[in-house]
PDB file of C-alpha atoms in Angstrom:
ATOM      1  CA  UNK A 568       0.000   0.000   0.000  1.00  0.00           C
ATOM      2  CA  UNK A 569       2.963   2.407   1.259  1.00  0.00           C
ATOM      3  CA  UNK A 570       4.625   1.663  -2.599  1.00  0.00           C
ATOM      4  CA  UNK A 571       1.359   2.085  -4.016  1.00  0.00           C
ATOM      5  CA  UNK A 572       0.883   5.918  -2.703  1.00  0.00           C
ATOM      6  CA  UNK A 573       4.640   7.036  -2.723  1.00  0.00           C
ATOM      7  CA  UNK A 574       4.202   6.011  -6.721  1.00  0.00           C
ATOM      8  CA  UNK A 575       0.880   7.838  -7.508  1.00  0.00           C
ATOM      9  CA  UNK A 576       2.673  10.773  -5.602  1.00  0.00           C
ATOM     10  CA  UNK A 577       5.618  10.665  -7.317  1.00  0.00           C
ATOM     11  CA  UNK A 578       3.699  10.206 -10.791  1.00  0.00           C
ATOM     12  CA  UNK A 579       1.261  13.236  -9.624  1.00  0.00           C
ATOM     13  CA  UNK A 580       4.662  15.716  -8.306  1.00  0.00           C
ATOM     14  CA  UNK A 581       6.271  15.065 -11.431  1.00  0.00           C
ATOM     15  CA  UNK A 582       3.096  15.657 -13.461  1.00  0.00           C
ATOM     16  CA  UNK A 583       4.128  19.093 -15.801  1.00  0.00           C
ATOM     17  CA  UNK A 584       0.104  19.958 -15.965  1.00  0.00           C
ATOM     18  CA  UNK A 585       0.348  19.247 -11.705  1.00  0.00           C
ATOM     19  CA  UNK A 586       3.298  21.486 -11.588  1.00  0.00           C
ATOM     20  CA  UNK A 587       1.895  24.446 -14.106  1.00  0.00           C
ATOM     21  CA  UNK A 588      -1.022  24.731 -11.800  1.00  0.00           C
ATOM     22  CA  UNK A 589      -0.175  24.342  -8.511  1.00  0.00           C
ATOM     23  CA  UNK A 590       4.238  24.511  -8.138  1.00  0.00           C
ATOM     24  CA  UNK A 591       5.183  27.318 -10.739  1.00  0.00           C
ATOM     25  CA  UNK A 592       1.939  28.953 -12.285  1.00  0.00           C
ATOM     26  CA  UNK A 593       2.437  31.253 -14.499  1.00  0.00           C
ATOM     27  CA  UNK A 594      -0.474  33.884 -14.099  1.00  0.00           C
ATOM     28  CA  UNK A 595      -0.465  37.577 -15.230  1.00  0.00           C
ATOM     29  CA  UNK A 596       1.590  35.847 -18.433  1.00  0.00           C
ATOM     30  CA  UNK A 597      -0.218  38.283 -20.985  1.00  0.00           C
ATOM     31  CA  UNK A 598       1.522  41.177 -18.730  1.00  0.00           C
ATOM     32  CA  UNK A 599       4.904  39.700 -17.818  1.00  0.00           C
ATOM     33  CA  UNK A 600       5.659  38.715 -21.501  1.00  0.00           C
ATOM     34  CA  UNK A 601       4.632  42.538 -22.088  1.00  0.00           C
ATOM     35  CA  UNK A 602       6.876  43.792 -19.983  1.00  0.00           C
ATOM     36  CA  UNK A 603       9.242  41.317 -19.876  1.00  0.00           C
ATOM     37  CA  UNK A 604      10.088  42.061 -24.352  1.00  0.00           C
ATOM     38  CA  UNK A 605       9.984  45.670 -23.414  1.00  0.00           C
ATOM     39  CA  UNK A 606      12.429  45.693 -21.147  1.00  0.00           C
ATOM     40  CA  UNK A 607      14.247  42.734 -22.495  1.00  0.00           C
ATOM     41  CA  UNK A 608      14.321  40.604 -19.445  1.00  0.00           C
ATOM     42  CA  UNK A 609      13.794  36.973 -20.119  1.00  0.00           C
ATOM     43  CA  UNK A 610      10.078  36.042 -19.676  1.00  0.00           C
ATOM     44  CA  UNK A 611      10.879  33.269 -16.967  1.00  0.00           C
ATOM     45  CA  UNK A 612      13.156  35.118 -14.756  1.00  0.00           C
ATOM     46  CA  UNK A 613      10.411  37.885 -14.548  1.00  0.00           C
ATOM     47  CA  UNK A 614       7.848  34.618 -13.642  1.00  0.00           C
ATOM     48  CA  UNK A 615      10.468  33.317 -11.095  1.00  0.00           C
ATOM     49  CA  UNK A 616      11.000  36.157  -9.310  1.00  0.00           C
ATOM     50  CA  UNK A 617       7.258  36.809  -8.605  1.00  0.00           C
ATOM     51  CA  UNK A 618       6.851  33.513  -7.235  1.00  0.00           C
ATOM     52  CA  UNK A 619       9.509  33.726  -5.001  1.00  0.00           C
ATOM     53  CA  UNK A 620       8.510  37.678  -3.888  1.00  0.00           C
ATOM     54  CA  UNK A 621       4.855  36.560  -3.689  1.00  0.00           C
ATOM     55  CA  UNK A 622       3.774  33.314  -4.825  1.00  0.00           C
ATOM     56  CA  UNK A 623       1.513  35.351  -7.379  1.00  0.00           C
ATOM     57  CA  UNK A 624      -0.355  37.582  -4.995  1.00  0.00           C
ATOM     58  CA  UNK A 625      -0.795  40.957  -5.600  1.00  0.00           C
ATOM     59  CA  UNK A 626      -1.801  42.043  -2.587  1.00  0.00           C
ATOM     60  CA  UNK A 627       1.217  40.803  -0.936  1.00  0.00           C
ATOM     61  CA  UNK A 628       3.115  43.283   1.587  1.00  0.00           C
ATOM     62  CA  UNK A 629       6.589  42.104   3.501  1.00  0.00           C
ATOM     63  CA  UNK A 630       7.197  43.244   6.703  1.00  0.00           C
ATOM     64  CA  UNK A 631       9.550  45.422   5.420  1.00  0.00           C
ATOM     65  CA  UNK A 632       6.813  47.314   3.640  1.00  0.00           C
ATOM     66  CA  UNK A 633       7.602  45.702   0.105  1.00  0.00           C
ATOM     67  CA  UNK A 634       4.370  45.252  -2.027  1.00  0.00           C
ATOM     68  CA  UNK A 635       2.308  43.640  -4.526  1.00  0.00           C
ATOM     69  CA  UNK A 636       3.354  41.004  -6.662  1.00  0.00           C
ATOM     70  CA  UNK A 637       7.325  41.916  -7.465  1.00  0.00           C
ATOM     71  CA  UNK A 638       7.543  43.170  -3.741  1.00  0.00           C
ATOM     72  CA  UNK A 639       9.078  46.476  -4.310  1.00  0.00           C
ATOM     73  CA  UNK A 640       9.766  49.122  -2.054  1.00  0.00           C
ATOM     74  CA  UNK A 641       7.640  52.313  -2.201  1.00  0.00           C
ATOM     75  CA  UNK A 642      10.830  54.207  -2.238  1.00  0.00           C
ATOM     76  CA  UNK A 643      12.226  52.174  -4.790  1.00  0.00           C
ATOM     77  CA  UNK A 644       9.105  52.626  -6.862  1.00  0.00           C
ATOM     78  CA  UNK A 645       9.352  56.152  -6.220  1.00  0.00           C
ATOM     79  CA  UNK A 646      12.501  56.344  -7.614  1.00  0.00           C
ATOM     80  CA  UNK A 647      11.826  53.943 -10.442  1.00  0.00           C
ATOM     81  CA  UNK A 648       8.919  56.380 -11.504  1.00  0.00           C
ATOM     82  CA  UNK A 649      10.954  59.080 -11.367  1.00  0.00           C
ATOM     83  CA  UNK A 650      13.712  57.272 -14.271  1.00  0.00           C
ATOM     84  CA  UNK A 651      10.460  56.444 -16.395  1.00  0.00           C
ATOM     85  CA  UNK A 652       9.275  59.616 -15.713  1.00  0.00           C
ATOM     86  CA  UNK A 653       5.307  57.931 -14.599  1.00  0.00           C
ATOM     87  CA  UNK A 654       3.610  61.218 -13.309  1.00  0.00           C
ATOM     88  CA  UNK A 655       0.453  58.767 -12.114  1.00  0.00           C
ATOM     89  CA  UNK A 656       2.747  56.915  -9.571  1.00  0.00           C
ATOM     90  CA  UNK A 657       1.304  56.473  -5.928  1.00  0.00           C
ATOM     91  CA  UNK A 658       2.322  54.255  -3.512  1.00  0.00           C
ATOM     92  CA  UNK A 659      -0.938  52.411  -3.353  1.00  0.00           C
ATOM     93  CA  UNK A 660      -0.969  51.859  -6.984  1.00  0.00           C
ATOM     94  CA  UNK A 661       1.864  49.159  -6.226  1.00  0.00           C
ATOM     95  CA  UNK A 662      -0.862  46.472  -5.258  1.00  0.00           C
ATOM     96  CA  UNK A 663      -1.917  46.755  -9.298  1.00  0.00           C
ATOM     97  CA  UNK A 664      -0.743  44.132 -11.188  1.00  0.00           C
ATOM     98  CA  UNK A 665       0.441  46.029 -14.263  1.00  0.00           C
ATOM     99  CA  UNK A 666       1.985  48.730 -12.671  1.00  0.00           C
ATOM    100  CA  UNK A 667       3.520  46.478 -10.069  1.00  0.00           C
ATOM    101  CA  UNK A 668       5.230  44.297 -12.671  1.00  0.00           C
ATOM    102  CA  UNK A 669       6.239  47.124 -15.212  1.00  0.00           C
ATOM    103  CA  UNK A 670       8.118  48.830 -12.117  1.00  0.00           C
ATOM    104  CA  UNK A 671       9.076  45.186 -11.286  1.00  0.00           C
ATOM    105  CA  UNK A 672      10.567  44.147 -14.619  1.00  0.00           C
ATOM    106  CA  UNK A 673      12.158  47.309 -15.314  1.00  0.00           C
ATOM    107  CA  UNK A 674      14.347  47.501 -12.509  1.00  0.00           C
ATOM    108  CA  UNK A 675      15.287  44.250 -12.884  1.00  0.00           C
ATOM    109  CA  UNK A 676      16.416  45.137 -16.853  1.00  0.00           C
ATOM    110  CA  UNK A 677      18.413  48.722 -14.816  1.00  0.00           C
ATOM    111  CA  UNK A 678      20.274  45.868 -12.778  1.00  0.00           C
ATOM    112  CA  UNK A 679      21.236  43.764 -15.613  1.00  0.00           C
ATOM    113  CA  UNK A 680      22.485  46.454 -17.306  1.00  0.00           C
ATOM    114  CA  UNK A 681      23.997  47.765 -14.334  1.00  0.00           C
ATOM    115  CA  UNK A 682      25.613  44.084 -13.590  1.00  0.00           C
ATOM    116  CA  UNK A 683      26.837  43.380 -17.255  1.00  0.00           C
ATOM    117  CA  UNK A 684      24.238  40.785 -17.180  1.00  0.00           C
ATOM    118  CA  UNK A 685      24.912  39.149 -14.623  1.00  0.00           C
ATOM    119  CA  UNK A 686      21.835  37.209 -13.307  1.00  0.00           C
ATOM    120  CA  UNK A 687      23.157  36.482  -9.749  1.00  0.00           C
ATOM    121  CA  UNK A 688      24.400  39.893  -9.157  1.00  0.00           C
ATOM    122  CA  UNK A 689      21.472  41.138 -10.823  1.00  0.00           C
ATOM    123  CA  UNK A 690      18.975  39.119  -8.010  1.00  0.00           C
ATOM    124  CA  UNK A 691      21.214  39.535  -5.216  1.00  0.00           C
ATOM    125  CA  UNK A 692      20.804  43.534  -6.107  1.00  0.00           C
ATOM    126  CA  UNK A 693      16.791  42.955  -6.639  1.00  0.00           C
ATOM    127  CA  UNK A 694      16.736  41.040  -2.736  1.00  0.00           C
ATOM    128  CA  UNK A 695      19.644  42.945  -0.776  1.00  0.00           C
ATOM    129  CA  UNK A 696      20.059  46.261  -2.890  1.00  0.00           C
ATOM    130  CA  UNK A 697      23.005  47.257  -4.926  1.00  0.00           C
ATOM    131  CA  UNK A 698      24.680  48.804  -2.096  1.00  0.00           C
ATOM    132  CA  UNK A 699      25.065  45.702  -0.415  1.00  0.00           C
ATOM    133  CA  UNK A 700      25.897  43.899  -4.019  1.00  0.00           C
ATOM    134  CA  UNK A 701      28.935  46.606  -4.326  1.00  0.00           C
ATOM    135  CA  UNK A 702      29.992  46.298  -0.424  1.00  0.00           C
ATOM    136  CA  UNK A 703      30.087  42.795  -1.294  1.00  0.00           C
ATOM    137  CA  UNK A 704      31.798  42.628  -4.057  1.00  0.00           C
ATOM    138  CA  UNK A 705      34.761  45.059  -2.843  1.00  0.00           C
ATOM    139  CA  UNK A 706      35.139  43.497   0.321  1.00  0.00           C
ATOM    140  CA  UNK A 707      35.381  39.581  -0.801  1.00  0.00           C
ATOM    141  CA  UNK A 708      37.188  40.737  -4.528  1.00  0.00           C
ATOM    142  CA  UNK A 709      34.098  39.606  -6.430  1.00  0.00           C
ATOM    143  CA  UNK A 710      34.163  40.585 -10.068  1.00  0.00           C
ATOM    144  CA  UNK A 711      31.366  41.186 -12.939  1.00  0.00           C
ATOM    145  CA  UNK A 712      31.609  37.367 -13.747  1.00  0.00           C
ATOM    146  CA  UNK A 713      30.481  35.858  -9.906  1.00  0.00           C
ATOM    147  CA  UNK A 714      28.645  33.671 -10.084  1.00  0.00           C
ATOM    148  CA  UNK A 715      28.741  31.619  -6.906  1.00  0.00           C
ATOM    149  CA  UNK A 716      25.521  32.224  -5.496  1.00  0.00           C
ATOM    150  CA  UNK A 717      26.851  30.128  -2.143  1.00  0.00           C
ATOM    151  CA  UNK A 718      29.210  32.467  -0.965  1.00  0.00           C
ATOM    152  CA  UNK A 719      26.512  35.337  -0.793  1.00  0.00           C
ATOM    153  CA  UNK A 720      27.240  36.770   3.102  1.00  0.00           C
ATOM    154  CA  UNK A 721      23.250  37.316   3.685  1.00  0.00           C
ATOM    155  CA  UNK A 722      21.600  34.135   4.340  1.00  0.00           C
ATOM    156  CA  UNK A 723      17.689  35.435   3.037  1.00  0.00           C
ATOM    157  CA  UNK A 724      19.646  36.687  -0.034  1.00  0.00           C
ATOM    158  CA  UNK A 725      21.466  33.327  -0.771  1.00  0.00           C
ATOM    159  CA  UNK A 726      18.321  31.643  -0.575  1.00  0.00           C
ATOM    160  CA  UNK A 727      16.739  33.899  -2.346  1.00  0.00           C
ATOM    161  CA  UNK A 728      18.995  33.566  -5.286  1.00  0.00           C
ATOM    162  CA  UNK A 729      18.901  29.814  -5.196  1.00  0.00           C
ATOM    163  CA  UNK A 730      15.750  30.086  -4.841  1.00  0.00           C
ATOM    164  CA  UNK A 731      15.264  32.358  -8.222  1.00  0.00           C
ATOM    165  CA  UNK A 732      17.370  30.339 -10.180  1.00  0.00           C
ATOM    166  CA  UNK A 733      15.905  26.835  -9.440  1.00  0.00           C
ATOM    167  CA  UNK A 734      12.416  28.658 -10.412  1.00  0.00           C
ATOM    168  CA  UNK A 735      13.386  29.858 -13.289  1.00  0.00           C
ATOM    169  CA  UNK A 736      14.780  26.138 -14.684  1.00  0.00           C
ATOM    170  CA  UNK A 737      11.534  24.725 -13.876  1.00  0.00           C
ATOM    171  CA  UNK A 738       9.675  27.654 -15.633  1.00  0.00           C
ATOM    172  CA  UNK A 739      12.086  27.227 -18.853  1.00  0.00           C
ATOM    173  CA  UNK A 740      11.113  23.515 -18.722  1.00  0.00           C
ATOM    174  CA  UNK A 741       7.350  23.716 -18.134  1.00  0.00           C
ATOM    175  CA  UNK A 742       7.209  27.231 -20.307  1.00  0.00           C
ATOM    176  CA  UNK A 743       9.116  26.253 -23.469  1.00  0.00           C
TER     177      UNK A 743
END
């Protein structure tokens, strides 16, 4: 009986339709792929970072004060509104979905840019802020081309990145 159910669980875990709806949706897709070919930021990162900010839900708040679906900071969307020069920006307009993952997905393309393309830089910048990222990589002689995600000093931003990155292989495989 016990080989039984750990088979049908494995079969249903492994399941790609199982694992589209309920491990790595990909709602909001319409938007994100928007965005996403705007600001030329590959579709799946975009995905795999709002899963791992929110799990999808835009009325998601941190108890840092982060928001909506990206979890970005109203100063940080402040700011970001300022570069694209949105005059209709409010704070509470970070709970809608389309502004929340424009903002999102463009700041993520300013710290690509900003990082040479470098992913892990990029989403250690995204979680821990670029200050940190620079601090960081002065301090333990990181260059452009780190890429060892392990050696990241902040635990939650390790993770994080790990985190990111295992997302987005699952989304490349399930969202071809």
């Amino acid at each position: 009986m016990i080989l039984v159910l750990a088979s049908l669980s494995y079969f249903v875990w492994q399941n790609e339709d199982f694992q589209r709806k309920y491990l790595y949706p990909y709602d909001y897709q319409d938007t994100i792929n928007f965005y996403a070919d705007r600001y030329e930021v590959d579709r799946n990162l975009v995905a795999s970072v709002i899963l791992a900010e929110s799990k999808f839900r835009q009325d998601a708040t941190s108890v840092h004060g982060a928001r909506g679906l990206m979890q970005i900071m109203p100063e940080t969307a402040s700011w970001i509104a300022t570069q694209i020069e949105d005059d209709s920006f409010s704070v509470d307009k970070l709970y809608n979905v389309n502004m929340n993952i424009k903002y999102g997905t463009w700041y993520l393309s300013e710290l690509q840019t900003e990082f040479e393309g470098n992913e892990v830089l990029a989403l250690a910048a995204y979680n821990a802020g670029r200050g940190n990222v620079y601090e960081w990589m002065e301090k333990y002689h990181w260059d452009i081309n780190f890429k060892d995600y392990t050696k990241i000093p902040f635990p939650e931003t390790r993770e994080y990145v790990k985190r990111v990155l295992e997302n987005k292989k699952h989304y490349n495989k399930l969202y071809k």
